[in-house]
XYZ file of C-alpha atoms in Angstrom:
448
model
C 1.297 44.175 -1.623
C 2.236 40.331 -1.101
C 6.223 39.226 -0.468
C 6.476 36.067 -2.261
C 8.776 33.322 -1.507
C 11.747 32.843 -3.642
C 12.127 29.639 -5.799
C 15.304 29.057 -7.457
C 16.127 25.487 -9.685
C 15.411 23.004 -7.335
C 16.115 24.912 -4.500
C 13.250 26.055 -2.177
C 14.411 29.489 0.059
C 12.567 29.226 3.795
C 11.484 32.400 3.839
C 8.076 34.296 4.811
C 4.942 35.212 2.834
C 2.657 38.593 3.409
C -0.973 37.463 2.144
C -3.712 39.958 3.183
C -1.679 40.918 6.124
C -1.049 37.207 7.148
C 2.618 35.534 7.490
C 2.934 32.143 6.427
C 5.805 30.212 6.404
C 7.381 28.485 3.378
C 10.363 26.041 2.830
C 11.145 23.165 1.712
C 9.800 20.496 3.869
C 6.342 20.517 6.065
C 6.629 22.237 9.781
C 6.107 19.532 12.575
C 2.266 20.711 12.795
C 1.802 20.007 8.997
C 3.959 16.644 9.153
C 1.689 15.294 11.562
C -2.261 16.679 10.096
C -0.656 14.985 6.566
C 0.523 11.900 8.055
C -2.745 11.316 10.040
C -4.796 11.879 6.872
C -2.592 9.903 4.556
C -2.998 7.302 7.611
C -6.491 6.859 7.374
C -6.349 6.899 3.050
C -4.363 4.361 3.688
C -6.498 2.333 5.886
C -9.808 3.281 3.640
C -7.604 2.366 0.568
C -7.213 -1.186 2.222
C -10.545 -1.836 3.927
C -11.652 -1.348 0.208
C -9.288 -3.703 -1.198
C -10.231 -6.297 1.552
C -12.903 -7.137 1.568
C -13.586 -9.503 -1.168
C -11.007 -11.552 0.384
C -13.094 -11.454 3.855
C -16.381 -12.333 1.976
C -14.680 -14.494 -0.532
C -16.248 -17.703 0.889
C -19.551 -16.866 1.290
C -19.565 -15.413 -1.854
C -18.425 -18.539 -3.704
C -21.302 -20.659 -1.667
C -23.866 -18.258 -3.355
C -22.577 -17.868 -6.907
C -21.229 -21.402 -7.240
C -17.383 -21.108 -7.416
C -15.017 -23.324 -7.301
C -11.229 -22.655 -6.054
C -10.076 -21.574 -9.210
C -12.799 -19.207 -10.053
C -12.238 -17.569 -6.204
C -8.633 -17.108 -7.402
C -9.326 -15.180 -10.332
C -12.109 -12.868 -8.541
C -8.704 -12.332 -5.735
C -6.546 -11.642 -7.987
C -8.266 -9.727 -10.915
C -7.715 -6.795 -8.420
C -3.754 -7.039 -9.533
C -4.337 -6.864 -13.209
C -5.432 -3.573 -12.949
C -3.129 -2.309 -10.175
C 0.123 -3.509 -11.980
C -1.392 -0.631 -14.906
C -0.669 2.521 -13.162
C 1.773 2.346 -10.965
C 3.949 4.441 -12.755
C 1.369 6.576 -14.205
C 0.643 7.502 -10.266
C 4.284 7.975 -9.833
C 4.499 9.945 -13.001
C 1.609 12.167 -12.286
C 2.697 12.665 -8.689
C 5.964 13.948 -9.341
C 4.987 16.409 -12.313
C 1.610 17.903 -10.576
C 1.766 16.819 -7.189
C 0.709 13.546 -5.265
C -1.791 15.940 -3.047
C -4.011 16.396 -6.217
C -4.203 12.655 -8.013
C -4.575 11.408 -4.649
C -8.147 12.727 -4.144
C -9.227 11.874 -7.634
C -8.280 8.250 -7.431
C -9.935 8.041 -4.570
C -13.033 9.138 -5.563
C -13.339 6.399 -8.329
C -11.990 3.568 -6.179
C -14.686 4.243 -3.500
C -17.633 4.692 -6.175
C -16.433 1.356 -7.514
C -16.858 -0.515 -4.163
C -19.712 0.786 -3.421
C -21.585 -0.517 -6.842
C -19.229 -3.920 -6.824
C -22.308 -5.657 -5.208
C -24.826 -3.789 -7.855
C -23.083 -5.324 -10.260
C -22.535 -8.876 -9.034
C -26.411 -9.474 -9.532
C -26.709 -7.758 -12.917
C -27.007 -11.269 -14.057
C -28.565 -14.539 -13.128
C -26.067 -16.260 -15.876
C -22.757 -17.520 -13.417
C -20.415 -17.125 -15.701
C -21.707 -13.301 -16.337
C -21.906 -12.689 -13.196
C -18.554 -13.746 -12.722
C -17.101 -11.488 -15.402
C -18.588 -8.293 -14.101
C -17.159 -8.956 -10.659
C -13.697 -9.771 -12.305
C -14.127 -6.659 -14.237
C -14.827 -4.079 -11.153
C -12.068 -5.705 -9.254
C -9.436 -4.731 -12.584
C -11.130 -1.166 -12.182
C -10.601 -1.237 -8.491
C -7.132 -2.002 -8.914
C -6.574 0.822 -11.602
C -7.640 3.375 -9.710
C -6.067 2.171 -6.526
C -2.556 2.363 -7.807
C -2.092 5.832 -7.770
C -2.592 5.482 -4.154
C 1.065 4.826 -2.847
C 3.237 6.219 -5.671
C 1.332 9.194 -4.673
C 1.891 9.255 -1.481
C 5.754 8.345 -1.882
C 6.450 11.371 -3.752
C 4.699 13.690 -1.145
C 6.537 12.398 1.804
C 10.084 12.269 -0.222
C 9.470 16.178 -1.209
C 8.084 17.360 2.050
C 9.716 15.052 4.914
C 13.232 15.469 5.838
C 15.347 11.952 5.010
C 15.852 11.174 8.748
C 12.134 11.618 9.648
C 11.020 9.422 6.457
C 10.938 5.976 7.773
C 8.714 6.358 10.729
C 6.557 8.641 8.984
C 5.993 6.684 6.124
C 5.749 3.613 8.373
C 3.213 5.155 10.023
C 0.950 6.007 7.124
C 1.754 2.473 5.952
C 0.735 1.377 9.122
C -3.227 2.502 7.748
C -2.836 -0.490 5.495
C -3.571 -2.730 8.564
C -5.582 -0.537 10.164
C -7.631 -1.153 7.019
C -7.732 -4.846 6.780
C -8.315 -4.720 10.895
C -11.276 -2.825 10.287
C -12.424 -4.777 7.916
C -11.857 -8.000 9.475
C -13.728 -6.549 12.701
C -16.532 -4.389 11.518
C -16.938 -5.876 7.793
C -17.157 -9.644 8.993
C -20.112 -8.089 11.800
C -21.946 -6.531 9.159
C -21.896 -9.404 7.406
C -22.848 -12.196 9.101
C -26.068 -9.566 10.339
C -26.713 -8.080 6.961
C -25.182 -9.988 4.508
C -22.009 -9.724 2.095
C -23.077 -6.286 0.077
C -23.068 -4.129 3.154
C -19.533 -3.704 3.891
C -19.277 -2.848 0.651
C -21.388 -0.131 0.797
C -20.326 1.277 4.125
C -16.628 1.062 3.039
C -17.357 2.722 -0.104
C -19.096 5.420 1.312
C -16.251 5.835 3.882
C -13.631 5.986 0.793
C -16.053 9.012 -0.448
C -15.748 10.913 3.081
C -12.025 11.091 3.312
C -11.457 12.123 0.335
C -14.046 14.793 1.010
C -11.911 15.693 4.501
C -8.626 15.404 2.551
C -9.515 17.861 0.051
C -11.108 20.077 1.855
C -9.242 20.126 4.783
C -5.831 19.288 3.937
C -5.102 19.865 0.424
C -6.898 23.291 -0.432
C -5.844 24.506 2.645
C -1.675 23.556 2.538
C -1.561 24.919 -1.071
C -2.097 28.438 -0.191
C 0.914 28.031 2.372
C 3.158 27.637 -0.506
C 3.898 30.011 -3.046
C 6.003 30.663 -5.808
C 6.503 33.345 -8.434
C 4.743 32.533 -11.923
C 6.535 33.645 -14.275
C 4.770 37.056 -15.017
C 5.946 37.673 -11.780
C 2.316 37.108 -9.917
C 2.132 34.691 -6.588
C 1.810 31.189 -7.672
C 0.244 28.055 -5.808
C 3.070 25.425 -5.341
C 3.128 22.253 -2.857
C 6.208 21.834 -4.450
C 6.134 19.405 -6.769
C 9.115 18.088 -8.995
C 10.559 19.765 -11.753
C 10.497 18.529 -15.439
C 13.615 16.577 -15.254
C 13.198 13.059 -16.764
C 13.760 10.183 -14.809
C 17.370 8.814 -15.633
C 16.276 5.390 -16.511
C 18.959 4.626 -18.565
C 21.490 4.705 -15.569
C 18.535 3.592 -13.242
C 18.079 0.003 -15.401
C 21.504 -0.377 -15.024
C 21.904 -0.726 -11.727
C 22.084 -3.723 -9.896
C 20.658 -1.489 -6.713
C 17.721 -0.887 -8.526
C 16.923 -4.619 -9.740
C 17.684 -5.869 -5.923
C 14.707 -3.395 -4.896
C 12.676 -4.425 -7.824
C 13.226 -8.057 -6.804
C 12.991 -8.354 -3.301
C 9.688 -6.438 -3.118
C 8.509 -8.840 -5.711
C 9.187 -11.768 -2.919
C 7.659 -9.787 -0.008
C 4.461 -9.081 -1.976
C 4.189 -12.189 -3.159
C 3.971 -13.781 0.764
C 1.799 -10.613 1.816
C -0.586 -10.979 -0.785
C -1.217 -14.431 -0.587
C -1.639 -14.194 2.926
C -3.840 -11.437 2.267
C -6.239 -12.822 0.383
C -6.338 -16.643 1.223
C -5.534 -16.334 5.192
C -9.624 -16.379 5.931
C -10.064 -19.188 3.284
C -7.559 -21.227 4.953
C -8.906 -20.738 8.737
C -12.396 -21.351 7.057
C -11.882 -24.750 5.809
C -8.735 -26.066 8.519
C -10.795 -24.612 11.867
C -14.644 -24.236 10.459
C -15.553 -23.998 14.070
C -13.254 -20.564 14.595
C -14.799 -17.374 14.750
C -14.149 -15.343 11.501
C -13.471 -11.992 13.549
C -10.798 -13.509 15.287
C -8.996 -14.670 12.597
C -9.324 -11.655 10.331
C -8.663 -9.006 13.501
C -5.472 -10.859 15.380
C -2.908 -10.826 12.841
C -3.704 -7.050 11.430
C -3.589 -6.062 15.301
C 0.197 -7.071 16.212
C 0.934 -5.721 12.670
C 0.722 -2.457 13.816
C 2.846 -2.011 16.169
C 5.280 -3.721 14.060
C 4.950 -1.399 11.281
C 5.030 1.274 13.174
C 7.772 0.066 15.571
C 10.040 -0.823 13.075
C 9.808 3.110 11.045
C 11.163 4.378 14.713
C 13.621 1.305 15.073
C 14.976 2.223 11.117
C 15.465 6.475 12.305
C 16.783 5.869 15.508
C 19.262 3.726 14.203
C 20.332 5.994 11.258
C 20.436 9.096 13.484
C 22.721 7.225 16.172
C 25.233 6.668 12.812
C 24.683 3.563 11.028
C 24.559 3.844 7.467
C 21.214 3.796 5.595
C 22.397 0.131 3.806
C 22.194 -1.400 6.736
C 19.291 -0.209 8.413
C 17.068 -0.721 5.597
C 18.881 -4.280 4.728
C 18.144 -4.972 9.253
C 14.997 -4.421 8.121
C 14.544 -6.069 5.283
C 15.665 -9.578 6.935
C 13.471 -9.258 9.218
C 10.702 -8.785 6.906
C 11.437 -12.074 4.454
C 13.221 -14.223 7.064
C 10.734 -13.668 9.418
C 7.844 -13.917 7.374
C 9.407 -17.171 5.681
C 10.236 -19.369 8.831
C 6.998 -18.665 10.137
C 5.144 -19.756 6.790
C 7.288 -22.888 6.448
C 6.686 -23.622 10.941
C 3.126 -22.835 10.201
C 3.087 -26.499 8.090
C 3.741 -27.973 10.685
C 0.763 -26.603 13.504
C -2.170 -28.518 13.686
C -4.283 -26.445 16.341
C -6.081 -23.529 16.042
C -3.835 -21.643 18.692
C -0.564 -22.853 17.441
C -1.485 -21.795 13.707
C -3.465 -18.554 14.606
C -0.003 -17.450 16.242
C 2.581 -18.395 13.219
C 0.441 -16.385 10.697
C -0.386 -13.546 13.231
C 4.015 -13.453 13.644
C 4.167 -14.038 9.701
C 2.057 -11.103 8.827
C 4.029 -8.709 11.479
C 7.295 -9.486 9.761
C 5.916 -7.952 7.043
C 5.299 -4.613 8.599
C 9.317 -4.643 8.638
C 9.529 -4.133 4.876
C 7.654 -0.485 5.338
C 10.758 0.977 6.869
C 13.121 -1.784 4.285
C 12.702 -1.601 0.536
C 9.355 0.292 0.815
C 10.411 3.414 1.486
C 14.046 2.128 -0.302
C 12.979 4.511 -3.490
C 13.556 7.462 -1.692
C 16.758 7.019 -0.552
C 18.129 5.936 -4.286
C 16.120 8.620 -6.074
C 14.659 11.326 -3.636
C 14.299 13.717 -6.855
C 12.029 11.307 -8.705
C 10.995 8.495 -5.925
C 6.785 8.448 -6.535
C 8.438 7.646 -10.267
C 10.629 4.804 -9.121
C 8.391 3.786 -6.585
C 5.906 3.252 -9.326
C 8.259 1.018 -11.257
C 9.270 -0.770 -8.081
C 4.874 -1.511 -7.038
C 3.931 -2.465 -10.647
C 6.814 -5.744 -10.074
C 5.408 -5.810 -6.402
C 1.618 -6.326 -7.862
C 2.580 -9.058 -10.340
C 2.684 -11.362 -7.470
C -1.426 -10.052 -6.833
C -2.701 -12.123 -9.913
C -0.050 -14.595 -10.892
C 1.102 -15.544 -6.967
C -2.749 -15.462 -5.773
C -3.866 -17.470 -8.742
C -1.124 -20.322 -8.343
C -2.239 -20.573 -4.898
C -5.430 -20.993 -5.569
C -4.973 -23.393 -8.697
C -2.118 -25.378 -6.051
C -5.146 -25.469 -3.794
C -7.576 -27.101 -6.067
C -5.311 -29.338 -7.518
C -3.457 -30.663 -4.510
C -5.808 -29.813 -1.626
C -2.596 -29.075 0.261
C -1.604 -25.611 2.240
C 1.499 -26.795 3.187
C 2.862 -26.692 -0.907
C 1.286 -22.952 -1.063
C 3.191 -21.731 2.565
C 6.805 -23.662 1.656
C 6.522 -22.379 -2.068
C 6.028 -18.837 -1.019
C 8.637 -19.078 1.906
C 11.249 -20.488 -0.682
C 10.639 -17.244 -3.100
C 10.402 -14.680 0.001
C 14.400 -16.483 0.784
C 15.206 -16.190 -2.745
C 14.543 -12.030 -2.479
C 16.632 -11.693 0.909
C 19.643 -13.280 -0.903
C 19.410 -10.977 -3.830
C 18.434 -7.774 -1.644
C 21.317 -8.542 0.435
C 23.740 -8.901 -1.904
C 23.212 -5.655 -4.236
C 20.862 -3.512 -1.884
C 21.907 -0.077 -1.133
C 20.702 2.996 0.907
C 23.120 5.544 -0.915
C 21.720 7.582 -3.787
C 22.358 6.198 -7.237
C 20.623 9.151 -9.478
C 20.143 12.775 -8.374
């Protein structure tokens, strides 16, 4: 004989389960020892997700020297990766709120690792440039498919199973992985290539992609779905990590919000400066300081990053839980993110050693560890019901930046020779998203 917990609408009953003579809790959101074994793994999917996605940018220059491409043609390899991760945001979001963020999770990033792993493979299927070319742009659109499930997913677990004043610091800290994942590739990626050449941290990285999600299913998700249960509706205990009802997203009232475009907008801006820096910050130490060691460059500003990411999730609660109002903690946050990040990009014109600029981008890329506990985790504050939905929405503007800000940069590059045009364009847009986030941001729920 099993007691089953009690589910009723939307509301989950704490209660306790008898399974084989075994009580296990149930509720609503995860214990403290479940918060932290989820936010640890989602932590280091999060850094495998990004050492994945970074390190063509890392290898971008040696690549070019070997197949023969020009500025433009490094552009389009950077950003092809956007094209396909503007495709399924939503689906992620979608999926993750109807069948849970714990199970598309796993899948996604099963393909995304295979994918890196073969992306050198298929770089020398041909001897033909332009072919060669293709087939690279082509695994890094399949790359980005399957990597945007990756955060929609992992918005809708933490908005069903983390209470709101726990949220910020525990999604900063998974979003923290993100530069845990560039640092490691930066560190160990640019040592295994300069001894073994560009392929290899693909391969090791892909291979790493393949273990987590091996550890995460395994560990984490097979196990945490027998703690929750349900009753089916012959009556019989039924597997549940909780995952949303059937309720359509109100987009209707959602679209016609001015909330909702400020979010849309303003991480539109902040992507735009992170992903540029992302992907052309070793190009542009490369050609300005050719004498600088590539580790140091692609390690220091992913190091102080954390800390800021991570520091600012524990600034954003502690603030909310001494009283102030969830507007303006995530709009505190948010100026630091673009202001920061701006008047560092636009000072950063304006260095001309290796010290001086090193610092300004290192400063310019922690600023932007603000906007995890800002507009990043904004979609769960507007719509906690369906957030992995509207975050979805919110990332597919946020990865438009990916192909059309990265190419610009790299055509502006080509064309005027001049990083001081790409660093004061994107500060000017990152100001343009403050003003508007400012303005019609909110913290308060719009849609239930």
């Amino acid at each position: 004989m099993a007691a089953v917990g009690i589910r009723s609408g939307d509301v989950h009953v704490p209660c306790t389960v008898l399974i084989k003579d075994k009580t296990v809790p149930t509720g609503k959101y995860w214990t403290r020892s479940e918060k932290h074994q989820w936010a640890l793994g989602l932590f280091c999917g999060t850094a495998m997700l990004y050492a994945s996605r970074t390190i063509m940018p890392m290898c971008v220059v040696t690549v070019a020297e070997e197949m023969k491409w020009d500025k433009t043609e490094s552009g389009t390899v950077l950003s092809a990766f956007f094209w396909g991760y503007t495709m399924t945001q939503f689906l992620g979001g979608y999926l993750s709120d109807r069948i849970g963020g714990d199970i598309v999770l796993p899948i996604a990033a099963c393909l995304w690792s295979m994918i890196t792993f073969w992306t050198p493979q298929l770089a020398y299927l041909s001897t033909d440039k332009h072919t060669a070319l293709y087939m690279v742009v082509l695994s890094r659109v399949f790359l980005g498919i399957c990597q945007g499930f990756h955060y929609p997913g992992m918005t809708s677990i933490i908005s069903r199973k983390v209470h709101e004043q726990e949220r910020s610091l525990t999604y900063s800290l998974v979003a923290a992985g993100s530069h845990c994942g560039t640092l490691l590739t930066g560190s160990i990626g640019s040592i295994l290539m300069d001894r073994y050449g560009w392929g290899m941290p693909f391969y090791v990285i892909g291979m790493c992609g393949i273990l987590w999600m091996l550890c995460m299913r395994y560990f984490l998700v097979a196990r945490h779905r027998q703690r929750y249960i349900n009753l089916g509706p012959n009556g019989s205990p039924v597997v549940s990590m909780g995952a949303k009802d059937s309720q359509s997203v109100p987009w209707i009232t959602l679209f016609t919000k001015s909330a909702f475009w400020s979010l849309l907008i303003g991480h539109f801006c902040e992507n735009n400066a992170f992903y540029i820096l992302l992907s052309w910050l070793p190009t542009f130490f490369h050609e300005n300081f050719p004498d600088a060691k590539g580790w140091v460059f692609n390690v220091v500003p992913w190091v102080v990053t954390i800390p800021s990411s991570i520091g600012s999730g524990w600034l954003a609660d502690h603030l909310i839980k001494k009283g102030y109002s969830v507007t303006f903690v995530r709009k505190l946050m948010e100026t630091i993110a673009l202001c920061g990040t701006s008047f560092f990009l636009v000072l950063l014109t304006y260095c001309s050693s290796y010290g001086a600029s090193l610092a300004c981008m290192a400063v310019a890329v922690a600023c932007c560890g603000f906007h995890n506990s800002g507009i990043l985790v904004n979609p769960q504050d507007i719509a906690p019901r369906h957030a992995g939905s509207v975050f979805g929405i919110m990332n597919m503007a946020g990865a438009i930046p990916g192909f059309v800000g990265v190419y610009i940069a790299g055509h502006i590059l080509e064309a005027t020779k001049s990083w001081s045009a790409v660093f004061n364009q994107t500060a000017g847009v990152c100001m343009f998203g403050w003003v508007v986030y400012i303005i019609f941001g909110t913290g308060k729920q719009i849609v239930s």
